Coordinates of C-alpha atoms in Angstrom, one line a residue:
Chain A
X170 CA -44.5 -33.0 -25.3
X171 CA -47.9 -31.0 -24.5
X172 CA -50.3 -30.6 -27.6
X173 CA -49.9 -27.0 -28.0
X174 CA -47.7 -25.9 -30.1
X175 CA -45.3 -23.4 -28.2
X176 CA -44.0 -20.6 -29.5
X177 CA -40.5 -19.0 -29.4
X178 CA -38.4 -16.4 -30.1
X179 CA -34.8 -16.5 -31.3
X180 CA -32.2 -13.8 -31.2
X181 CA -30.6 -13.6 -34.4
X182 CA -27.0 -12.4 -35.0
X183 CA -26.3 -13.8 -38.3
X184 CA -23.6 -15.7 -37.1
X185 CA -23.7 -19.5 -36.9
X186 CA -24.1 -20.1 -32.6
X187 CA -27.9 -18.1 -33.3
X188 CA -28.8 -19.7 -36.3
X189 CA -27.8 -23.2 -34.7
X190 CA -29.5 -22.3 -31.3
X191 CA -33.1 -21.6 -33.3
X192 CA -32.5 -25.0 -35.6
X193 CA -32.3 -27.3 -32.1
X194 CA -35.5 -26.1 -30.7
X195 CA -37.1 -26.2 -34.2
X196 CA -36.5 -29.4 -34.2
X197 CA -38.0 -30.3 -31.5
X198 CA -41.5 -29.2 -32.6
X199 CA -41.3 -25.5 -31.6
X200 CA -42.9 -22.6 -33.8
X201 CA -39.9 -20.1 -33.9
X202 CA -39.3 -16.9 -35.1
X203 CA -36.4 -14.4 -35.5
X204 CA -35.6 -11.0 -33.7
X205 CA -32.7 -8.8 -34.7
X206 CA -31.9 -5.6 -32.8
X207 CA -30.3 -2.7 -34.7
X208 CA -27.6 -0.6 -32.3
X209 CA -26.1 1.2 -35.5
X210 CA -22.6 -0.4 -34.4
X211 CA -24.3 -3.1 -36.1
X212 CA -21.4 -4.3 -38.5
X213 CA -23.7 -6.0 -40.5
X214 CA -25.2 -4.3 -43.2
X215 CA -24.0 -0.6 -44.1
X216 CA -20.2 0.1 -44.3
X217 CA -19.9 -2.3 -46.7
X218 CA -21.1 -0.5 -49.5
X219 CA -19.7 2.2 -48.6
X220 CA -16.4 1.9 -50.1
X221 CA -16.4 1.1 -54.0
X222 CA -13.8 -1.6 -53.6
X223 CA -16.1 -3.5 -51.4
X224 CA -19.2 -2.7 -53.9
X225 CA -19.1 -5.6 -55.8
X226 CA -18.3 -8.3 -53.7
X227 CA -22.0 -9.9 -52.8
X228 CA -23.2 -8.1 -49.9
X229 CA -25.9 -9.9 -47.5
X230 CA -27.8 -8.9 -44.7
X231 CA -26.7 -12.2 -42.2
X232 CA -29.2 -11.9 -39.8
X233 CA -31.8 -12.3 -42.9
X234 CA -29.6 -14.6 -45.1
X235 CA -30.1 -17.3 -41.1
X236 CA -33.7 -16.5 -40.8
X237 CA -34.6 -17.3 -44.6
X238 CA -31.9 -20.6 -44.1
X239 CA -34.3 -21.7 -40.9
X240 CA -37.8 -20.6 -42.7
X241 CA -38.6 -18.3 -40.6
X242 CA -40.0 -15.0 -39.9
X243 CA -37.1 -11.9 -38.4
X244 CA -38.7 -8.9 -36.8
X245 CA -35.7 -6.2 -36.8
X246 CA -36.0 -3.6 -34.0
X247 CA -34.4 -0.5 -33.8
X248 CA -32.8 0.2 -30.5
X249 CA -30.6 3.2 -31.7
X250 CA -31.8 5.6 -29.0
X251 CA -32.4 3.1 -26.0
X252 CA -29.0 1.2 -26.7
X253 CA -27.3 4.6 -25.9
X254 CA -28.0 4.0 -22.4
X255 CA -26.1 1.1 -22.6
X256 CA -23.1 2.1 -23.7
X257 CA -22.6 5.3 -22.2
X258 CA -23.4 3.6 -18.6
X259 CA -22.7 0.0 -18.8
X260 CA -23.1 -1.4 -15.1
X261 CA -20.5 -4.2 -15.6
X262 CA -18.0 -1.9 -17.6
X263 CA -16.3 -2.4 -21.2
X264 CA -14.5 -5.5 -22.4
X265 CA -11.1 -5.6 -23.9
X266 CA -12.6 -2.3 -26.5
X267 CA -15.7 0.1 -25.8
X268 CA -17.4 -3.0 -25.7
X269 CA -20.4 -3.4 -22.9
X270 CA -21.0 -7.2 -23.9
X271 CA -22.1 -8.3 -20.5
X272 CA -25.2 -5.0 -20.4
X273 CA -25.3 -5.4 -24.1
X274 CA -27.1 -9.2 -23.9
X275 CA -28.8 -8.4 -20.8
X276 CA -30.4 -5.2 -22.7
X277 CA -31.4 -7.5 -25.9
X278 CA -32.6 -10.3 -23.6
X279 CA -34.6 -7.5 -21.8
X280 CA -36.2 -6.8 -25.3
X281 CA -37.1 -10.2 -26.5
X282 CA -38.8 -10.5 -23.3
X283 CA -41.0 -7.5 -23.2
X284 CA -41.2 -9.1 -27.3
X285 CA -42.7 -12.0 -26.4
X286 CA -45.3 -10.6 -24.0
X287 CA -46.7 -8.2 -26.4
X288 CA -46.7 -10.9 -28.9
X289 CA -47.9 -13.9 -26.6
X290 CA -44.6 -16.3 -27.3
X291 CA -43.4 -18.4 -24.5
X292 CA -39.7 -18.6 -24.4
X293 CA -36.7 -16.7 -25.7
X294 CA -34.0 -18.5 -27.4
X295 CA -29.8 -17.3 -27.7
X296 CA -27.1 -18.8 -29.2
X297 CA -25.0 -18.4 -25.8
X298 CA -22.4 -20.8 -25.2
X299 CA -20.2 -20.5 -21.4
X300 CA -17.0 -20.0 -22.3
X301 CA -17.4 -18.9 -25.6
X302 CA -16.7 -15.1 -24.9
X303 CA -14.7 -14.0 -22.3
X304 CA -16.6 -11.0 -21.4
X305 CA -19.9 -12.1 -21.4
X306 CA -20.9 -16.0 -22.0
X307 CA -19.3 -17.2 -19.0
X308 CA -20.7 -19.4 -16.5
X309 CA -21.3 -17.0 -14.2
X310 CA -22.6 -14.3 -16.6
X311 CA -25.1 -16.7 -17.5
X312 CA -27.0 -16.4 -14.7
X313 CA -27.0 -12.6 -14.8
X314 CA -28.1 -12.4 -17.8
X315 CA -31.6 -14.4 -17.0
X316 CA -31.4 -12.2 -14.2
X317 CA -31.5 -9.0 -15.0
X318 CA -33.0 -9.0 -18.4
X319 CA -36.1 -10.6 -16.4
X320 CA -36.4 -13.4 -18.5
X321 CA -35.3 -15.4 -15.7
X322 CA -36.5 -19.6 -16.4
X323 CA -37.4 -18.2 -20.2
X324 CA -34.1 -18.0 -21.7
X325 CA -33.0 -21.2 -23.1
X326 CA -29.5 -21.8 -24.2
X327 CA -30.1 -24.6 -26.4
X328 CA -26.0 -25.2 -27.3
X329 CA -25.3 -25.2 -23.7
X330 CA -28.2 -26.2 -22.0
X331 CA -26.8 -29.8 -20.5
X332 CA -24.3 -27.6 -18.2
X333 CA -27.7 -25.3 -17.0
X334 CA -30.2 -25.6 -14.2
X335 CA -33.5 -26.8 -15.8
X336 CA -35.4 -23.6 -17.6
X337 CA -39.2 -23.8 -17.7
X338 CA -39.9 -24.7 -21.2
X339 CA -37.7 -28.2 -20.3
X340 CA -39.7 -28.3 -16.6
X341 CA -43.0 -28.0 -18.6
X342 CA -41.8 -30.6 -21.3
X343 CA -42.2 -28.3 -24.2
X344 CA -38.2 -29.1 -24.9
X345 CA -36.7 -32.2 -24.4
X346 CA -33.1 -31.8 -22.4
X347 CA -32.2 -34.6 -23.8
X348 CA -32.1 -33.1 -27.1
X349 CA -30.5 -30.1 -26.0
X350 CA -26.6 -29.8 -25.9
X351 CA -23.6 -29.5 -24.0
X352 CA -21.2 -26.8 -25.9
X353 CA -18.6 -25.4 -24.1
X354 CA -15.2 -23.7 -24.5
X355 CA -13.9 -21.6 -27.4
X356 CA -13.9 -24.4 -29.8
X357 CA -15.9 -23.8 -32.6
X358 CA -15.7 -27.8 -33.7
X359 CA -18.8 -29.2 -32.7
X360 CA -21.0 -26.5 -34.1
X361 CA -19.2 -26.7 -37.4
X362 CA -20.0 -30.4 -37.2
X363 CA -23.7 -29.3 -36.2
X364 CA -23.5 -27.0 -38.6
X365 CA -22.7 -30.0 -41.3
X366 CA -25.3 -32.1 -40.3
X367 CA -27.9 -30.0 -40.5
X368 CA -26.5 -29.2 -44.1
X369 CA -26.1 -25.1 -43.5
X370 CA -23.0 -24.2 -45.4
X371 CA -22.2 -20.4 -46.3
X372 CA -22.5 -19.3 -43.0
X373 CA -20.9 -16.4 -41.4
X374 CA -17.9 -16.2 -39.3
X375 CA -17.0 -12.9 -38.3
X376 CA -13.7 -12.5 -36.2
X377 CA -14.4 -10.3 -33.9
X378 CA -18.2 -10.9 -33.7
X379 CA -20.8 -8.6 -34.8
X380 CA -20.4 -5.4 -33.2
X381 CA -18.0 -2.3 -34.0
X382 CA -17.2 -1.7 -30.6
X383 CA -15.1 -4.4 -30.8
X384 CA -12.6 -3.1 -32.8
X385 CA -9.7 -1.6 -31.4
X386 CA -9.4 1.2 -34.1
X387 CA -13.3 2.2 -33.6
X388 CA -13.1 2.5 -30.3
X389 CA -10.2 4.7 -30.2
X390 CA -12.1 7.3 -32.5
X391 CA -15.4 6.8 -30.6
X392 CA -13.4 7.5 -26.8
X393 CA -11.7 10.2 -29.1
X394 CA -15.5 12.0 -30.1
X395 CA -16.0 11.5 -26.0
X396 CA -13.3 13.6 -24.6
X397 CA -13.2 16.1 -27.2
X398 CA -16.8 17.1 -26.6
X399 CA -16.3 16.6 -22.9
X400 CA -19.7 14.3 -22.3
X401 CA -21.0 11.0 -23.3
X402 CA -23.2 11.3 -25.6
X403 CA -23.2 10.8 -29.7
X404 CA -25.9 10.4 -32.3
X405 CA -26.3 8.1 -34.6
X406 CA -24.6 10.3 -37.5
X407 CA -21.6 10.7 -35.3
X408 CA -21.2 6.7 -35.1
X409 CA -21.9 6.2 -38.2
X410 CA -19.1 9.1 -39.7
X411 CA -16.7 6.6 -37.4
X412 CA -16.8 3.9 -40.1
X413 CA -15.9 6.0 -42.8
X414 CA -12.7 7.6 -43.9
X415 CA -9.5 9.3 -42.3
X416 CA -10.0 11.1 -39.2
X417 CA -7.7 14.0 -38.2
X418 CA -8.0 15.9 -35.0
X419 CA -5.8 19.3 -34.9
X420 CA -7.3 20.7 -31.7
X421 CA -9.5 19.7 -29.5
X422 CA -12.8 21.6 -30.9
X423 CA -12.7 19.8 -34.2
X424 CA -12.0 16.9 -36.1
X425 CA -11.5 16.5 -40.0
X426 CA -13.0 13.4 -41.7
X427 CA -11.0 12.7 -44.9
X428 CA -12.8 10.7 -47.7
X429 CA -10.2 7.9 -48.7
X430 CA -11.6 7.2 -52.0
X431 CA -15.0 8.0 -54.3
X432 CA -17.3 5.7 -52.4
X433 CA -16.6 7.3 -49.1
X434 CA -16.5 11.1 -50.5
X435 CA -20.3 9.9 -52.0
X436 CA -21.3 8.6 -48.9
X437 CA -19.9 11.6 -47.0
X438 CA -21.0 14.3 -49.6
X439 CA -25.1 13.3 -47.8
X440 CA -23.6 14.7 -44.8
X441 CA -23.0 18.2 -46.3
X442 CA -25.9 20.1 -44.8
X443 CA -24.7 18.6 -41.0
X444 CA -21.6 19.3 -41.3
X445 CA -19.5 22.2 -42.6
X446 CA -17.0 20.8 -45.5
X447 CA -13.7 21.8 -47.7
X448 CA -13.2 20.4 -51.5
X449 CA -9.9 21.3 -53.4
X450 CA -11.5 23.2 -56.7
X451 CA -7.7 23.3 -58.6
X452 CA -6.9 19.8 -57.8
X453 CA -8.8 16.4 -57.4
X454 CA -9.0 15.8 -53.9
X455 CA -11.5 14.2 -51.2
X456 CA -14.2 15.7 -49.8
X457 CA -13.3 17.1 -46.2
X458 CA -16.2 17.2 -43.5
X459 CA -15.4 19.5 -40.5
X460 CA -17.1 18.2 -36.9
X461 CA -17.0 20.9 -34.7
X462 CA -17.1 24.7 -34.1
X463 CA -14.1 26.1 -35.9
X464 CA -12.3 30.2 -36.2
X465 CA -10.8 31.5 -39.4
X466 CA -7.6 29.9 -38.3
X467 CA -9.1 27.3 -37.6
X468 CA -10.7 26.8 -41.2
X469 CA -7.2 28.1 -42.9
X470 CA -5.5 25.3 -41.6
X471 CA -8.1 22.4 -42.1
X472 CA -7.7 23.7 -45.9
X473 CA -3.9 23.1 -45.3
X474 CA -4.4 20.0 -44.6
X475 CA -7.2 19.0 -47.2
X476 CA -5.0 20.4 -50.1
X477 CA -2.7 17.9 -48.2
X478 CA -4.3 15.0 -49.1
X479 CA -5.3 16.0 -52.9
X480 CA -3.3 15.7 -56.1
X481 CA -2.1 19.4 -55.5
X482 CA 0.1 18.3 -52.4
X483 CA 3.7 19.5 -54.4
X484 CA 1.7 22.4 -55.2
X485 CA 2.8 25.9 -54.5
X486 CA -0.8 26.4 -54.0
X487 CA -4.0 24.8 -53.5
X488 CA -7.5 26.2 -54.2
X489 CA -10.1 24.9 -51.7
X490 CA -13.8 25.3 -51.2
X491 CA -15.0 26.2 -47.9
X492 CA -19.1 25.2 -47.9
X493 CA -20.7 25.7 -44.5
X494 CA -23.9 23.2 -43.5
X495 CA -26.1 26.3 -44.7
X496 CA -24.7 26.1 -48.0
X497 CA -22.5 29.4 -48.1
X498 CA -19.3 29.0 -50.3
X499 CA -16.0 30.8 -50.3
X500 CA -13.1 30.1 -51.3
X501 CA -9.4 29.9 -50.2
X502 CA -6.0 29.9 -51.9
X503 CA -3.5 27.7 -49.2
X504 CA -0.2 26.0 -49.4
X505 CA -0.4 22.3 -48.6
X506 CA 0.5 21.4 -44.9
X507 CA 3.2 19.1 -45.3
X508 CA 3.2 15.4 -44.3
X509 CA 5.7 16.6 -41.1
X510 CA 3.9 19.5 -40.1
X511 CA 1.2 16.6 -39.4
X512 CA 1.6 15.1 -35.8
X513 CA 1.2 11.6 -35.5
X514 CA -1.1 12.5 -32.6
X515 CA -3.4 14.3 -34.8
X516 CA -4.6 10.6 -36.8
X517 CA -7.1 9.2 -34.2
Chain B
X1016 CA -55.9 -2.0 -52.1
X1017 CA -54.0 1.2 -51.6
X1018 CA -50.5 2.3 -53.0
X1019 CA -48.2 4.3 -50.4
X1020 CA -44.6 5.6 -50.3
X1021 CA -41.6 5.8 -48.2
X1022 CA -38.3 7.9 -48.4
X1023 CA -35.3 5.7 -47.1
X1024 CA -33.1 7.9 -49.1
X1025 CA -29.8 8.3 -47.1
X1026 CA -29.8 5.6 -44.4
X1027 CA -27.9 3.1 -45.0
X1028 CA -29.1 -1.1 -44.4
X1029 CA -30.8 -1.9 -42.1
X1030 CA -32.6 1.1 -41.5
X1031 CA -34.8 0.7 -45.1
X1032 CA -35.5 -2.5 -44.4
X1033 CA -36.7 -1.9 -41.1
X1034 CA -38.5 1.5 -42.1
X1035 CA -40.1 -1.0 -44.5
X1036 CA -41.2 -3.4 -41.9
X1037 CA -42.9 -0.8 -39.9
X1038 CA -44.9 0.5 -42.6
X1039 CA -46.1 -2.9 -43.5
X1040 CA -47.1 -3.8 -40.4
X1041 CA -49.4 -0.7 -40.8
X1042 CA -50.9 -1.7 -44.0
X1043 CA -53.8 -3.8 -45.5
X1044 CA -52.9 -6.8 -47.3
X1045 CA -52.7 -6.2 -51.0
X1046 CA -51.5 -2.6 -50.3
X1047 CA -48.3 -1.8 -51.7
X1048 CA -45.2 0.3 -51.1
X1049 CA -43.1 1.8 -53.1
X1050 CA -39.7 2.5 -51.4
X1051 CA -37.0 4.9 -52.0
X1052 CA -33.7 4.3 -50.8
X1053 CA -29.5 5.2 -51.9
X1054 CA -28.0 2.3 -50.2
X1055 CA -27.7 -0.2 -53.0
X1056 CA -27.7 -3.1 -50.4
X1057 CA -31.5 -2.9 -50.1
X1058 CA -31.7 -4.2 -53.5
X1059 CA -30.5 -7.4 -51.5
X1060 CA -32.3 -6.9 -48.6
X1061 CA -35.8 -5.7 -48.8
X1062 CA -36.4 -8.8 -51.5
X1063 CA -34.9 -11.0 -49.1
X1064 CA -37.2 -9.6 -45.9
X1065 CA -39.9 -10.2 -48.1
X1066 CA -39.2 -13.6 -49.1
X1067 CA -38.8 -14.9 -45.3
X1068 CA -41.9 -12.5 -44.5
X1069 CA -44.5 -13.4 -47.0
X1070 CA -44.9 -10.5 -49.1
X1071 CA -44.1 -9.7 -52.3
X1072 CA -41.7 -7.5 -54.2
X1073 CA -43.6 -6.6 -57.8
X1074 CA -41.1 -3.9 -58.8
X1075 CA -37.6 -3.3 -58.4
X1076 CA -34.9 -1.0 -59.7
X1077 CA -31.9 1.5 -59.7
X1078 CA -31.3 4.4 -61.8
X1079 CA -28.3 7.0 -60.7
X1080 CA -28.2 5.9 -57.1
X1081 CA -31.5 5.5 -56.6
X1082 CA -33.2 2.5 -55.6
X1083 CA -36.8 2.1 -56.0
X1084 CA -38.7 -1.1 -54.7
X1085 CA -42.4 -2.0 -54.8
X1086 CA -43.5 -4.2 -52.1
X1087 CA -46.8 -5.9 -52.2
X1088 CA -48.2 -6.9 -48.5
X1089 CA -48.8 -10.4 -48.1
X1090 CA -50.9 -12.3 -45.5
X1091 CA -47.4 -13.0 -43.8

């Protein structure tokens, strides 16, 4: 081991491979620190005190909860706008969902290199394992990855390391290979076992990893938002407005999002000067945001629908609210659409 | 010392912690920042970015949706 103290940097999830990864190379000496990139299909954080149900169930930021677990500093990065790019034109294509996993690490490897150059770290640490995921920690992705993030002999794989070729931090002798593992496999076994030894308890284990585009149900309303505008593009409101409430598409040049209960109408009632919206004024109901350029007819029967889903749905009629993004109200009397008039096709 | 404020009102975690970050980074140690945000999660959050970070929260608090947090910069 040289004299210097080397520096590294760890890419954080907030699951347990990450927060393991960062404790072996601490171990060994190592000055780390913590780097969490924010895509906005980030599942961690938001969305989970959106709905009121979920309120007051303890709600941590993972990715901060590892980092303060390891003592050490996490530098989150925002990487809304460049991360597009990577979804919209993934070179090795989707996984299983809208998933680019394969693009997706290469992109945030990519970033905690150019990190470590304007910072003057050495290496760049992942919690990687081959095998692990299908799309994108397999042995041969492991190699890309290096690759084409340019990292190339900087990114160490600390749980996997023993099944590598050499990277320069273990040529140089800052880490000892020795000390480094050999995880493989979808088995989560030995790093619970790490995870025991090293005394970390608590930790994290989300089912379908980290990311929203993971899901089934959030891809289908994200490829939905795709072909009804005809392009690939969104913003990060339009992702966001995924997450939240019942989405109902009656024609192609606009979509109805639905609050499902008071902690989604709240969070949807700060979208009211982006979005036009419908609120039944004779009956409770949710809050109704309309996405999308929409006629008369068009607004008649997204009322329909709205009174639909308020306490006036046996009435004769329904009073509702019509509030465009500029703040001009009118208001209509409807008769509820009933529950057959709606298509299944219409839920995305 | 200077005092300074950000509006985080409407984004929703991680986005105030990371606005809060940034402005950090720009400020003087002992300066502090007093940031606005709805997301109740940053009650969590910020204290805990400043706990691994090395600053200092010296105020913190909620009143009809609103979350306001004073963050002393520390020497980090």
């Amino acid at each position: 081991m040289s004299t210097t103290q080397r520096k590294a940097v760890a890419l954080i999830s907030g699951g347990l491979d990450s927060l393991l990864a960062a404790k072996v190379v601490m171990e060994q000496g190592v000055h780390v620190e913590g780097i969490n990139f924010y895509t906005g299909f980030c599942v961690e954080g938001h969305t989970h005190a959106i709905r009121k149900k979920d309120r007051n169930k303890p709600k941590r930021n993972n990715a901060l909860w590892v980092a303060e677990q390891l003592g050490i500093k996490l530098h989150i990065v925002d990487v809304i706008e460049e991360y597009k790019d990577v979804v919209i034109n993934p070179k090795h294509g989707y996984g299983a969902n809208m998933n680019p996993c394969l693009d997706c690490k290469g992109f945030m490897v990519k970033k905690a290199h150019e990190w470590i150059e304007e910072n003057n770290f050495d290496f760049i640490i992942t919690g990687e394992v081959i095998g692990q995921r299908p799309m994108s920690q397999r042995k041969e992705t492991m190699p890309v990855i290096a690759e084409e993030s340019g990292a190339g002999e900087l990114l160490v794989r600390p749980l996997c390391a023993q099944h590598l070729p050499a990277t320069l931090p273990e040529q140089e002798g800052w880490l000892d290979r020795e000390q480094l593992l050999d995880f493989s496999g979808r088995t989560r076994k030995p790093q619970m076992a790490l995870a025991e030894q090293y005394g970390f308890e608590d930790y994290a284990q989300p089912a379908g990893g980290c990311c929203f585009l993971t899901d089934a149900q959030y891809s289908k309303k994200f490829v939905d938002l795709w072909d009804a505008r005809g392009e690939r593009k969104y913003e990060l409101d339009d992702i966001m407005l995924l997450k939240v409430g019942r989405h109902i598409r009656p024609a192609k040049n606009f979509k109805l999002i639905i609050g499902r209960e008071e902690g989604e109408n709240n969070f949807l009632s700060g979208y009211r000067k982006v979005y036009s919206n419908l609120k039944t004024t004779s009956h409770a109901g949710p809050l109704v945001m309309i996405d999308g350029e929409v006629s008369e007819q068009d607004i008649e029967l997204a009322a329909r629908i709205a009174a639909r889903y308020s306490q006036g749905r046996t009435a004769e009629t329904v009073e509702v609210e019509y509030t465009t993004k500029d703040g001009e109200a009118r208001s209509l009397s409807v008769t509820p659409m009933p529950v057959s008039e709606i298509p299944e096709t219409w839920h995305v | 010392m200077s005092h300074y404020t950000l509006d985080a009102s409407r984004m929703m975690c991680p986005m105030p912690v990371i606005r809060t970050q940034d402005k950090i980074a720009e400020l003087e140690i002992a300066d502090t920042l007093e940031v606005t945000c709805t997301d109740p999660g940053a009650l969590n959050d910020i204290p805990a970015w400043c706990r691994i970070n090395g600053h200092e929260v010296i105020a913190a608090s909620e009143q009809d949706g609103q979350v306001v947090i004073t963050v002393k910069k520390g020497n980090g």
